[in-house]
Short mmCIF file of C-alpha atoms in Angstrom, two decimals:
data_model
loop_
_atom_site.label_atom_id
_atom_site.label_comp_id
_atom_site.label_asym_id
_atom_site.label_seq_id
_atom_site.Cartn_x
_atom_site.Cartn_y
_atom_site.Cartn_z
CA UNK A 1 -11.68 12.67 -8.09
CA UNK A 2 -13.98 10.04 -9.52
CA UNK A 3 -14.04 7.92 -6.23
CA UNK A 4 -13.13 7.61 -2.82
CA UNK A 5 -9.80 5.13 -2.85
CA UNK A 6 -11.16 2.45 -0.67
CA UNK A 7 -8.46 1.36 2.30
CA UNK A 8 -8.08 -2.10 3.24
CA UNK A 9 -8.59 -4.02 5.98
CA UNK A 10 -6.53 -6.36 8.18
CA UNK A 11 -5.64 -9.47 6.27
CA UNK A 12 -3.78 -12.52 7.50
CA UNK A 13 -4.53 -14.97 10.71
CA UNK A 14 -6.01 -12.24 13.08
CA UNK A 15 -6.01 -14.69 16.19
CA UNK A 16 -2.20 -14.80 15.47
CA UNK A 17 -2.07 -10.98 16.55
CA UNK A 18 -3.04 -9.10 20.28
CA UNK A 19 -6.65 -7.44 20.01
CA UNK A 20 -4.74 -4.10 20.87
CA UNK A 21 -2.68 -3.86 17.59
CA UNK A 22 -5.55 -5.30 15.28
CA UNK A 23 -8.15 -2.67 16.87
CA UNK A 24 -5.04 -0.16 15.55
CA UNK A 25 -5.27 -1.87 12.28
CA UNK A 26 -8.81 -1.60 11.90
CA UNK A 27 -10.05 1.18 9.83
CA UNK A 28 -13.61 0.71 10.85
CA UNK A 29 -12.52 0.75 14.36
CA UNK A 30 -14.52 3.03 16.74
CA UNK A 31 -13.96 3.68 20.41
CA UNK A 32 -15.14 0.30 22.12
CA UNK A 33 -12.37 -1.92 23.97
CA UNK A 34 -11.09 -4.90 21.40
CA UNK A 35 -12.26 -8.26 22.18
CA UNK A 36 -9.57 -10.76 23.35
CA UNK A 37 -8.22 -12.70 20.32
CA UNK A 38 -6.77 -16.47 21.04
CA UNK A 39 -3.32 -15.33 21.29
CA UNK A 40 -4.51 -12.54 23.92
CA UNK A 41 -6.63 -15.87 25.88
CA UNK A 42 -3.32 -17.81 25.73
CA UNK A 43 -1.24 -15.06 27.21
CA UNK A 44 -3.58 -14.37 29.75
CA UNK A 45 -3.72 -17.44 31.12
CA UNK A 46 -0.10 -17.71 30.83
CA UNK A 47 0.46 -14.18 32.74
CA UNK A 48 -1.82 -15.91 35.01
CA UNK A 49 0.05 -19.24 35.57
CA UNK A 50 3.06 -17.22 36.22
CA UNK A 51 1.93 -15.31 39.15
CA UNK A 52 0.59 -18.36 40.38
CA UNK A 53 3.92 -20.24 40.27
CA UNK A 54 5.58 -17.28 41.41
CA UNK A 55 3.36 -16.95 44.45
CA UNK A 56 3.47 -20.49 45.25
CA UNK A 57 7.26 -20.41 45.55
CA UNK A 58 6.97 -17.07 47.72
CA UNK A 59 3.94 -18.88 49.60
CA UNK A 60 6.52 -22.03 50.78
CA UNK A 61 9.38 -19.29 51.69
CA UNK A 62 7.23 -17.28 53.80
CA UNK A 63 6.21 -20.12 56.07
CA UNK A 64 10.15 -20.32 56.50
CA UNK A 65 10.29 -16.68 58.02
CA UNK A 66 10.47 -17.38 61.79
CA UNK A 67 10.30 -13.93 62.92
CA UNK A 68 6.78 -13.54 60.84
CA UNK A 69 3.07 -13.94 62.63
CA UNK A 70 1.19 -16.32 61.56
CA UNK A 71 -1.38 -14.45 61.12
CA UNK A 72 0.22 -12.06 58.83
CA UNK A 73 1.52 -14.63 56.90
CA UNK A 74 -1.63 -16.31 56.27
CA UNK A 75 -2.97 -13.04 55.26
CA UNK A 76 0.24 -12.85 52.74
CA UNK A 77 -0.77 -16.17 51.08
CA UNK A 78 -4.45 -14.54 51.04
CA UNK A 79 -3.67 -11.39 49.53
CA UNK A 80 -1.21 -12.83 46.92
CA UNK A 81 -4.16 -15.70 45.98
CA UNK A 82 -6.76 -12.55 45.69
CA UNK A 83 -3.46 -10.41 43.37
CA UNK A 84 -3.33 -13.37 41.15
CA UNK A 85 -6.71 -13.28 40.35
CA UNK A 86 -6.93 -9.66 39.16
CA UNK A 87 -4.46 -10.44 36.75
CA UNK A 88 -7.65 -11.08 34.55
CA UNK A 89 -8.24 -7.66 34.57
CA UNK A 90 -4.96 -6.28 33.34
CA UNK A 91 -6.41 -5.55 29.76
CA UNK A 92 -9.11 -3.98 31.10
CA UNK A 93 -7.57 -1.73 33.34
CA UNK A 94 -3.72 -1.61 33.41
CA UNK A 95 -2.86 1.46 34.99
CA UNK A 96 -5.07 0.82 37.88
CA UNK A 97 -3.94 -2.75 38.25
CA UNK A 98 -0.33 -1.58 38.65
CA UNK A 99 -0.99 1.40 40.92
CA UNK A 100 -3.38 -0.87 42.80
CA UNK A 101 -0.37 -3.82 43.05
CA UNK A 102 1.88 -1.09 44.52
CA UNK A 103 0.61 -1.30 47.97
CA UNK A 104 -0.74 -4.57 47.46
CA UNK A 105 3.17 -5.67 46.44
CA UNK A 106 4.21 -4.24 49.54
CA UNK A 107 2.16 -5.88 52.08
CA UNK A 108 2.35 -9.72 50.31
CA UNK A 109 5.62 -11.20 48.89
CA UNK A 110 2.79 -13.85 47.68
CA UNK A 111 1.71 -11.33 45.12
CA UNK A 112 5.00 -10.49 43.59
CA UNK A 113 4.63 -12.16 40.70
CA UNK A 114 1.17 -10.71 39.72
CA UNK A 115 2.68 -7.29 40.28
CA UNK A 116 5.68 -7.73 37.48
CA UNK A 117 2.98 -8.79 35.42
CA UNK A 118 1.07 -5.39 36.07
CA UNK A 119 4.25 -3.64 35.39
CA UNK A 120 4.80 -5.28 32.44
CA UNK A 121 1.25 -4.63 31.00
CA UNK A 122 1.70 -0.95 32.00
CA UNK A 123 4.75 -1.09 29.65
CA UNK A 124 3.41 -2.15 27.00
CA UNK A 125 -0.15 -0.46 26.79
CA UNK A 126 0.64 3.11 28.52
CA UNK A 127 2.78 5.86 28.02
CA UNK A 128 6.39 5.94 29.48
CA UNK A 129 5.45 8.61 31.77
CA UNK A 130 2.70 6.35 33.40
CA UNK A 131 5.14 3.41 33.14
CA UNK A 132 8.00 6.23 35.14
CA UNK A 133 5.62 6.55 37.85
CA UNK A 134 4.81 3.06 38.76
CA UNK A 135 8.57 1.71 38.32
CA UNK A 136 9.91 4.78 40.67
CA UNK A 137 7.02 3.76 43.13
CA UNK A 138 8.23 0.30 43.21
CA UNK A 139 11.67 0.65 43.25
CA UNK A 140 11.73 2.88 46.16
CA UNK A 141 9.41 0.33 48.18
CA UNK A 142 11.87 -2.22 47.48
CA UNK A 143 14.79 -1.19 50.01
CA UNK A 144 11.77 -0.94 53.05
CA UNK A 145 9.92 -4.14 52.24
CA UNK A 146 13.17 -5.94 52.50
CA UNK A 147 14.08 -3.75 55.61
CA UNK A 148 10.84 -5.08 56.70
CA UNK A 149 11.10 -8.63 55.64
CA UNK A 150 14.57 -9.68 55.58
CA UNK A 151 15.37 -12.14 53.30
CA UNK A 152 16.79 -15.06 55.13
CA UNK A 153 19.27 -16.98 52.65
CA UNK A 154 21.02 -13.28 50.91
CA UNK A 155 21.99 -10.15 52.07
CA UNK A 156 20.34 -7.12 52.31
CA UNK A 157 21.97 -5.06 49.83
CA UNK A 158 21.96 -7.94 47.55
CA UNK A 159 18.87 -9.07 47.51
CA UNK A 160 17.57 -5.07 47.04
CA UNK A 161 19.48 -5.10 44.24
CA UNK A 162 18.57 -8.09 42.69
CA UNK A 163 14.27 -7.35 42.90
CA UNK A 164 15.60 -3.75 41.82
CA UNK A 165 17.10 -5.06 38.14
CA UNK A 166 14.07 -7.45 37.75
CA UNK A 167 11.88 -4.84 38.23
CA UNK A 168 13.80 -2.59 35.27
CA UNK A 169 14.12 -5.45 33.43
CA UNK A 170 10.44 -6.43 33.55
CA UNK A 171 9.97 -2.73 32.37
CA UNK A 172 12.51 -2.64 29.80
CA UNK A 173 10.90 -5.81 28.69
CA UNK A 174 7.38 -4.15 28.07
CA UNK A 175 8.66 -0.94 26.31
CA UNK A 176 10.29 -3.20 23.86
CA UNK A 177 6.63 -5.02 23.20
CA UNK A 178 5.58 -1.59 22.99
CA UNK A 179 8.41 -0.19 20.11
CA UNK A 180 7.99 -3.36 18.18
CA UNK A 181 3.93 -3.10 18.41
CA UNK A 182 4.49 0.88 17.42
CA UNK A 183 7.09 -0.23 14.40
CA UNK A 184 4.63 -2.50 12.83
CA UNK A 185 1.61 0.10 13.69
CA UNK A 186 3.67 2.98 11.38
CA UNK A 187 4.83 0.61 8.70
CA UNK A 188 1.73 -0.26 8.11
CA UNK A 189 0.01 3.59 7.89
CA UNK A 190 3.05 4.06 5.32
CA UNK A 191 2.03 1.53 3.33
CA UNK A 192 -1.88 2.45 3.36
CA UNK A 193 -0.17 5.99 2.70
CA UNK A 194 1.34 4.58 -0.63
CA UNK A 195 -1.38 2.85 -1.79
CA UNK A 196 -3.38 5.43 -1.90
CA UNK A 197 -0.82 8.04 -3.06
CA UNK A 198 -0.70 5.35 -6.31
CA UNK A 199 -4.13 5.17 -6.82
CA UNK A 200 -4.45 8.89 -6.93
CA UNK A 201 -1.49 9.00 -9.17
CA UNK A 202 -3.21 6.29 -11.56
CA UNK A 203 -6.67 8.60 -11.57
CA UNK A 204 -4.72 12.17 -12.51
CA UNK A 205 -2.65 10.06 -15.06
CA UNK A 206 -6.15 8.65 -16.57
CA UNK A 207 -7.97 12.13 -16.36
CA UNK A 208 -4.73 13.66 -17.96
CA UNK A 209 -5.42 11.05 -20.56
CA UNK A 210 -8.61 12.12 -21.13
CA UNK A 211 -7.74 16.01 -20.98
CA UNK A 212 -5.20 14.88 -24.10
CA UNK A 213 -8.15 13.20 -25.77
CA UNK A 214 -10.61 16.56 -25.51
CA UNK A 215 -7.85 18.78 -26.82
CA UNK A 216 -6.98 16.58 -29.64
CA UNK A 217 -10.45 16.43 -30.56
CA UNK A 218 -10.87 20.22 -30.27
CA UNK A 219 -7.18 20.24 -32.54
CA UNK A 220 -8.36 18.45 -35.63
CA UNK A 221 -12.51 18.71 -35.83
CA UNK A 222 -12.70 22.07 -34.97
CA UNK A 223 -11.58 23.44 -38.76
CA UNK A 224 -13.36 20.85 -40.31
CA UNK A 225 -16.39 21.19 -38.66
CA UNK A 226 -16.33 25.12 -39.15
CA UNK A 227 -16.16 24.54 -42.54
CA UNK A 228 -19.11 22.48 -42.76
CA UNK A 229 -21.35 24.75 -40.38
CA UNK A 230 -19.79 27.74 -43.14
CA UNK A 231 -21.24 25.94 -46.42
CA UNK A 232 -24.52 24.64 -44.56
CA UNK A 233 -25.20 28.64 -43.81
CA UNK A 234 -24.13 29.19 -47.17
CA UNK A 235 -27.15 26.58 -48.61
CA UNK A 236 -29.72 28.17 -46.02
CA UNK A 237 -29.16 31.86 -46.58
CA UNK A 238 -28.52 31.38 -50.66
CA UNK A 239 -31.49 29.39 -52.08
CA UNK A 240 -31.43 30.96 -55.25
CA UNK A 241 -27.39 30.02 -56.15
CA UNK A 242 -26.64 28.29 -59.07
CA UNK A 243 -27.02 24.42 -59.64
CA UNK A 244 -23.16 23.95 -59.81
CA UNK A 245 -22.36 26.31 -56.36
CA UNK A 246 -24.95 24.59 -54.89
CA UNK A 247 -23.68 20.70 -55.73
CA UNK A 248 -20.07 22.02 -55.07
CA UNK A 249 -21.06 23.51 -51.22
CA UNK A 250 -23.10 20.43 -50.96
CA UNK A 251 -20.06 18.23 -52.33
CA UNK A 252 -17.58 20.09 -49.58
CA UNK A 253 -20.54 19.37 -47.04
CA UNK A 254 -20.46 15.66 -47.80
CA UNK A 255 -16.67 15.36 -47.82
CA UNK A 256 -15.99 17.44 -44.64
CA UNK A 257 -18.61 15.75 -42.91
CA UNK A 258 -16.83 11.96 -44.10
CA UNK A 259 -13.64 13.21 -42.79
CA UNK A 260 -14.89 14.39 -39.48
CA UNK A 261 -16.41 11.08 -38.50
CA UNK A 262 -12.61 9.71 -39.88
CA UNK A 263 -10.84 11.52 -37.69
CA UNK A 264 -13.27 11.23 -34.61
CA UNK A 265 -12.23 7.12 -34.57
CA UNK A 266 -9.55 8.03 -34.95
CA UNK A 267 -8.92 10.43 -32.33
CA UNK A 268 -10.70 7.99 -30.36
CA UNK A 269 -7.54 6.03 -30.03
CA UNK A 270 -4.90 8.62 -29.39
CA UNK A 271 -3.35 9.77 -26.95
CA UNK A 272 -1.10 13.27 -27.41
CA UNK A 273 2.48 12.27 -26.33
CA UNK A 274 3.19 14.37 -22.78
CA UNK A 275 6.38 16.45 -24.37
CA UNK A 276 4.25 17.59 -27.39
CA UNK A 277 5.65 16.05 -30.07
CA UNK A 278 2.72 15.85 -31.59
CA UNK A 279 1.60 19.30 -31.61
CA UNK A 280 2.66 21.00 -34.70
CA UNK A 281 0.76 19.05 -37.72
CA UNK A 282 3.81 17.12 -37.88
CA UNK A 283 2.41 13.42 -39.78
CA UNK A 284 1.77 10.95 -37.09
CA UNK A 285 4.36 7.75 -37.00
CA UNK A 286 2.48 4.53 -37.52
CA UNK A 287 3.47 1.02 -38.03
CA UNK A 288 5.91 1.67 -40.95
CA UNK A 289 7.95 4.01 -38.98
CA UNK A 290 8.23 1.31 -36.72
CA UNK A 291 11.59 0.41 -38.08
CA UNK A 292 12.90 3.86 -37.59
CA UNK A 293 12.14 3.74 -34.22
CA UNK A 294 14.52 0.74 -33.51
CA UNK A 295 16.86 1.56 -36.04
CA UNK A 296 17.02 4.85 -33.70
CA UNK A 297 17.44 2.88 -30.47
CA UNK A 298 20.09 0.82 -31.65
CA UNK A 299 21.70 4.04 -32.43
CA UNK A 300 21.33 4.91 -28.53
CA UNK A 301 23.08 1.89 -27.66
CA UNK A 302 20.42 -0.66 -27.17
CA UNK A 303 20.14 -3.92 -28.25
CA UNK A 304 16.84 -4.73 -29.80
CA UNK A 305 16.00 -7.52 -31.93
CA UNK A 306 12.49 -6.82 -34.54
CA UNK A 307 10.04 -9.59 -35.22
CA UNK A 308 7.71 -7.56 -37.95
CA UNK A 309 5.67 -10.73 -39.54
CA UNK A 310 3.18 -8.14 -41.24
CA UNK A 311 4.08 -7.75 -44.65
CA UNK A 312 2.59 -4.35 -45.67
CA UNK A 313 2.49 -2.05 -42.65
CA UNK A 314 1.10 0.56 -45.08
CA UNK A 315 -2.02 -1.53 -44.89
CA UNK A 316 -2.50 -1.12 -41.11
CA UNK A 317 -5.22 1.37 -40.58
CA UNK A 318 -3.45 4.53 -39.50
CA UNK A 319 -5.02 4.88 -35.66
CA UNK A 320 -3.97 1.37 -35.26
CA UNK A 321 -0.85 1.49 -36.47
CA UNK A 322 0.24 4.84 -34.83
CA UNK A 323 -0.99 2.99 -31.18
CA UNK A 324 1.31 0.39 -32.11
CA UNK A 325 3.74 3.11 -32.92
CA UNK A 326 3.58 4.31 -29.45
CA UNK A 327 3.37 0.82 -27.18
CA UNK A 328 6.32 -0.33 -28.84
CA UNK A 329 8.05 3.35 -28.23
CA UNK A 330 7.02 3.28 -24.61
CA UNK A 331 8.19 -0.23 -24.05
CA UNK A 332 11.39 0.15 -25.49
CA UNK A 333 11.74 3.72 -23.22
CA UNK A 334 11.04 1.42 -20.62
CA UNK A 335 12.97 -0.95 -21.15
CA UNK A 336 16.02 1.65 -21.46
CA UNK A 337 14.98 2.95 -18.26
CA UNK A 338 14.70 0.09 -15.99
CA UNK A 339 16.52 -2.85 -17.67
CA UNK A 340 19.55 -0.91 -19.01
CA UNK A 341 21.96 -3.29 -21.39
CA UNK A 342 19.39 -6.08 -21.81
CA UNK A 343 18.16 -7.11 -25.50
CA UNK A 344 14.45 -5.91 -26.06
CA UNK A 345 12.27 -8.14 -28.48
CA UNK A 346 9.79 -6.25 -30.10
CA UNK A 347 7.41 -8.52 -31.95
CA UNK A 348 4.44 -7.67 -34.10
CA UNK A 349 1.94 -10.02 -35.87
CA UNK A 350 -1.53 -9.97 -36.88
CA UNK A 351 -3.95 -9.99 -40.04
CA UNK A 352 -6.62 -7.86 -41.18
CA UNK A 353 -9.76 -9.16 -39.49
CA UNK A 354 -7.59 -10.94 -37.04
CA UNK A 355 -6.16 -7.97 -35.13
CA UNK A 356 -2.71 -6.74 -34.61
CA UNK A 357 -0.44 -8.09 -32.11
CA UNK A 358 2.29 -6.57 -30.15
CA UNK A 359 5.03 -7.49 -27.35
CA UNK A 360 7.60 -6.15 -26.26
CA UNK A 361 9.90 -8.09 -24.44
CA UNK A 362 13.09 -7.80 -21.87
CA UNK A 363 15.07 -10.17 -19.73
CA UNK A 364 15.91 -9.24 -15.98
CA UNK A 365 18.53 -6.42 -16.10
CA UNK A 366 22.46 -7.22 -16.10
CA UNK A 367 22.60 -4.44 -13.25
CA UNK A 368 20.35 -3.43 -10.42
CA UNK A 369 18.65 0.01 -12.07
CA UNK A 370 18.40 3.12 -9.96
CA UNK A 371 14.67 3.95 -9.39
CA UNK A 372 12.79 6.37 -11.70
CA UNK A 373 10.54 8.82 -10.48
CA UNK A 374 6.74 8.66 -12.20
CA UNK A 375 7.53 4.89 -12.99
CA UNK A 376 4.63 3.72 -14.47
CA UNK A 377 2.33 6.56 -15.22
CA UNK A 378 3.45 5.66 -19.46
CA UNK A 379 1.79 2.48 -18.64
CA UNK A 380 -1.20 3.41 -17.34
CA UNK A 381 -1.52 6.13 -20.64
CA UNK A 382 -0.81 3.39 -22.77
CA UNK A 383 -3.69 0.79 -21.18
CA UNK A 384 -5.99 4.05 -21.72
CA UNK A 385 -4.95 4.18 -25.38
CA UNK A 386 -5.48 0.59 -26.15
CA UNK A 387 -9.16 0.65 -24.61
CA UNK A 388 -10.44 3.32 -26.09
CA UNK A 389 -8.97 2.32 -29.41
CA UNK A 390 -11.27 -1.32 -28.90
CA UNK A 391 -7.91 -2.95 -28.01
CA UNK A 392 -6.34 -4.31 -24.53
CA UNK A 393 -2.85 -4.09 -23.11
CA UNK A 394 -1.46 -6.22 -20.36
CA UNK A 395 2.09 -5.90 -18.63
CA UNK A 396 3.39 -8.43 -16.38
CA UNK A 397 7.07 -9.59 -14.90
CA UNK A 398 7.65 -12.82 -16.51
CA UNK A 399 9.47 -15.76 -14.81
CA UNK A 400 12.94 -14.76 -16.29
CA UNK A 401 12.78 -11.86 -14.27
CA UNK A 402 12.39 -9.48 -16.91
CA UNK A 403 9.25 -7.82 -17.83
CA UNK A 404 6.85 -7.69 -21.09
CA UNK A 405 3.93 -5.42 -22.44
CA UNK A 406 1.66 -7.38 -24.42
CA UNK A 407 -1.14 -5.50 -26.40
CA UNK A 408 -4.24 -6.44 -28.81
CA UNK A 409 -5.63 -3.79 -31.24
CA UNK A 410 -8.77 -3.61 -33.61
CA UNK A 411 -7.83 -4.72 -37.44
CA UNK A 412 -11.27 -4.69 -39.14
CA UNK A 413 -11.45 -6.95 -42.81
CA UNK A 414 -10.86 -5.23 -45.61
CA UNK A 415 -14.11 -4.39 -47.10
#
């Protein structure tokens, strides 16, 4: 692998999101507790304001309860004031909070509303098992603290049930936070998964690029450069030959050599075709096959429409013209593949000394195509095949909804 494939961070409005689930998102993240975010300092204080409000309205009903001491309900009001405040420390300390509130809960009516809070933060930040624990506490406290305290307005098997389904509902409340928090956590590994699956996919496509390049160089130098190394050993071991086997060896020398350096630029440019169609000294299509090959798609049912503004295609330099041979072949593959009934333009234009010029071009499909596996991989081959032949290749959906590959080879001026 040539590099590492770097993952990204958190992007978007992080005070939007709970410290929690961006210390999740965080790849850098180590084991030190999140700092509060401004959502998580708005919540708090409204978690806060709650249990005050909630205690308040306890607070008034308890000085109704004749049959209470004053002195205990003082220390009710006191107790629920001091719950209130610890609400502050739910982040830091959930589960302790809510086993804390437990007996704390059962002692103050004042600090019921701090403890649903508590069991609501245990919800959403601990396991269920924790969260099964401190719900069965508190729901079997409930049927004694109203033994206890009587509520005077309901009755008692009403108002035990009532505190019992806010109690579940607070809970059920919190493990929803908690699914929804876990959804987005997973979505988002998937799609760091992806991302880096593709970029791996892109390098072995680009190194089996390469691997094409090396064997295709091995292919077509290898004779000819035997044959020179042959006559140069020739020369060095046979001083004494004849004037005329001498110029002719040298002659071959020259000549191989010239057509070595040819076909290095040109293999340069190449890329060997992944189902081997190029392997068996068959001649190479270039840019005056090019008619063939949509002559031969038409024949397969497409509809493809040839712009060829270069009048001698013969001209075209033969690695140029067999890269256009195979961008225009893998666009119109594409285009078979993913935009199935729409009319492909294939355009080509260009000059010697100007360049050469290719697009090919499809609307949005008629019908929604069924995926292809390896989508994309003929791209990336192609984009390798254009640079190393001095060229560039771009491809791009367009605002039709279709899609185009647009390329730019070397022409060099005719000497």
């Amino acid at each position: 692998m040539s590099g590492d494939i770097p993952v990204r961070t958190f992007e978007g409005r992080r005070w939007l999101f709970p410290s929690a689930v961006l210390h999740e998102l965080d790849p850098d993240a180590d084991g030190r507790r999140p700092r509060r975010t401004a959502r998580d300092w708005l919540v708090d204080f409204s978690s806060f304001l709650l249990a005050l409000v909630v205690g308040a309205a306890t607070a008034n009903s308890v000085r109704h309860e004749t049959h209470l001491p004053h002195a205990v309900a003082v220390l009710d009001v006191l107790i629920g004031g001091l719950a209130c405040g610890m609400v502050w420390l739910r982040r830091r300390w959930p589960l302790g909070l809510a086993v804390a509130m437990i007996p704390v809960g059962f002692v103050s009516a004042t600090a019921g509303g701090a403890s649903m809070v508590a069991l609501f933060t245990v919800a959403v930040h601990r396991p269920f098992r924790h969260l099964a624990w401190i719900c069965a506490a508190g729901l079997a406290l409930v049927p004694l603290f109203y033994w206890w305290r009587p509520d005077p307005d309901l009755p008692y098997l009403v108002v035990v049930v009532l505190a019992s389904l806010l109690t579940l509902l607070v809970a059920c409340l919190g493990m929803f936070v908690r699914t929804k928090r876990q959804l987005m956590l997973t979505l988002r590994d998937r799609a760091r998964r992806a991302e880096t699956e593709a970029g791996l996919r892109a390098e072995r496509a680009q190194r089996l690029a390469r691997e094409a390049i090396a064997r295709e160089m091995h292919d077509v130098l290898a004779h000819r450069l035997t044959l020179l190394s042959v006559h140069a050993g020739a020369l060095e071991f046979r001083p004494d030959a004849p004037r005329e086997e001498i110029a002719r060896a040298a002659g071959v020398i020259r000549e191989s050599a010239h057509e070595a350096l040819q076909d290095l630029r040109e293999i340069i440019g190449v890329l060997r075709a992944a189902d081997g169609d190029e392997a068996g000294g068959r001649p190479q299509p270039t840019l005056a096959a090019l008619e063939a090959l949509v002559a031969e798609s038409r024949q397969a049912g497409m509809k493809v429409t040839l712009d060829n503004h270069v009048g001698d295609p013969a001209a075209v330099p033969a690695s140029v013209g067999r890269t256009a041979y195979r961008i225009a072949q893998e666009g119109l593959t594409n285009a078979r593949k993913h935009a199935p009934g729409a009319e492909v333009t294939v355009k080509v234009t260009g000059a010697p000394g100007a360049g050469l010029d290719i697009t090919v071009h499809n609307p949005a499909p008629e019908t929604e195509a069924p995926p292809v596996p390896g989508s994309g991989q003929g791209l990336i081959g192609l984009t390798e095949r254009a640079t190393l032949a001095g060229g560039r290749l771009e491809h791009r959906a367009v605002a039709d909804g279709g899609f185009e590959v647009r390329a730019w080879l070397p022409w060099a001026a005719a000497a």
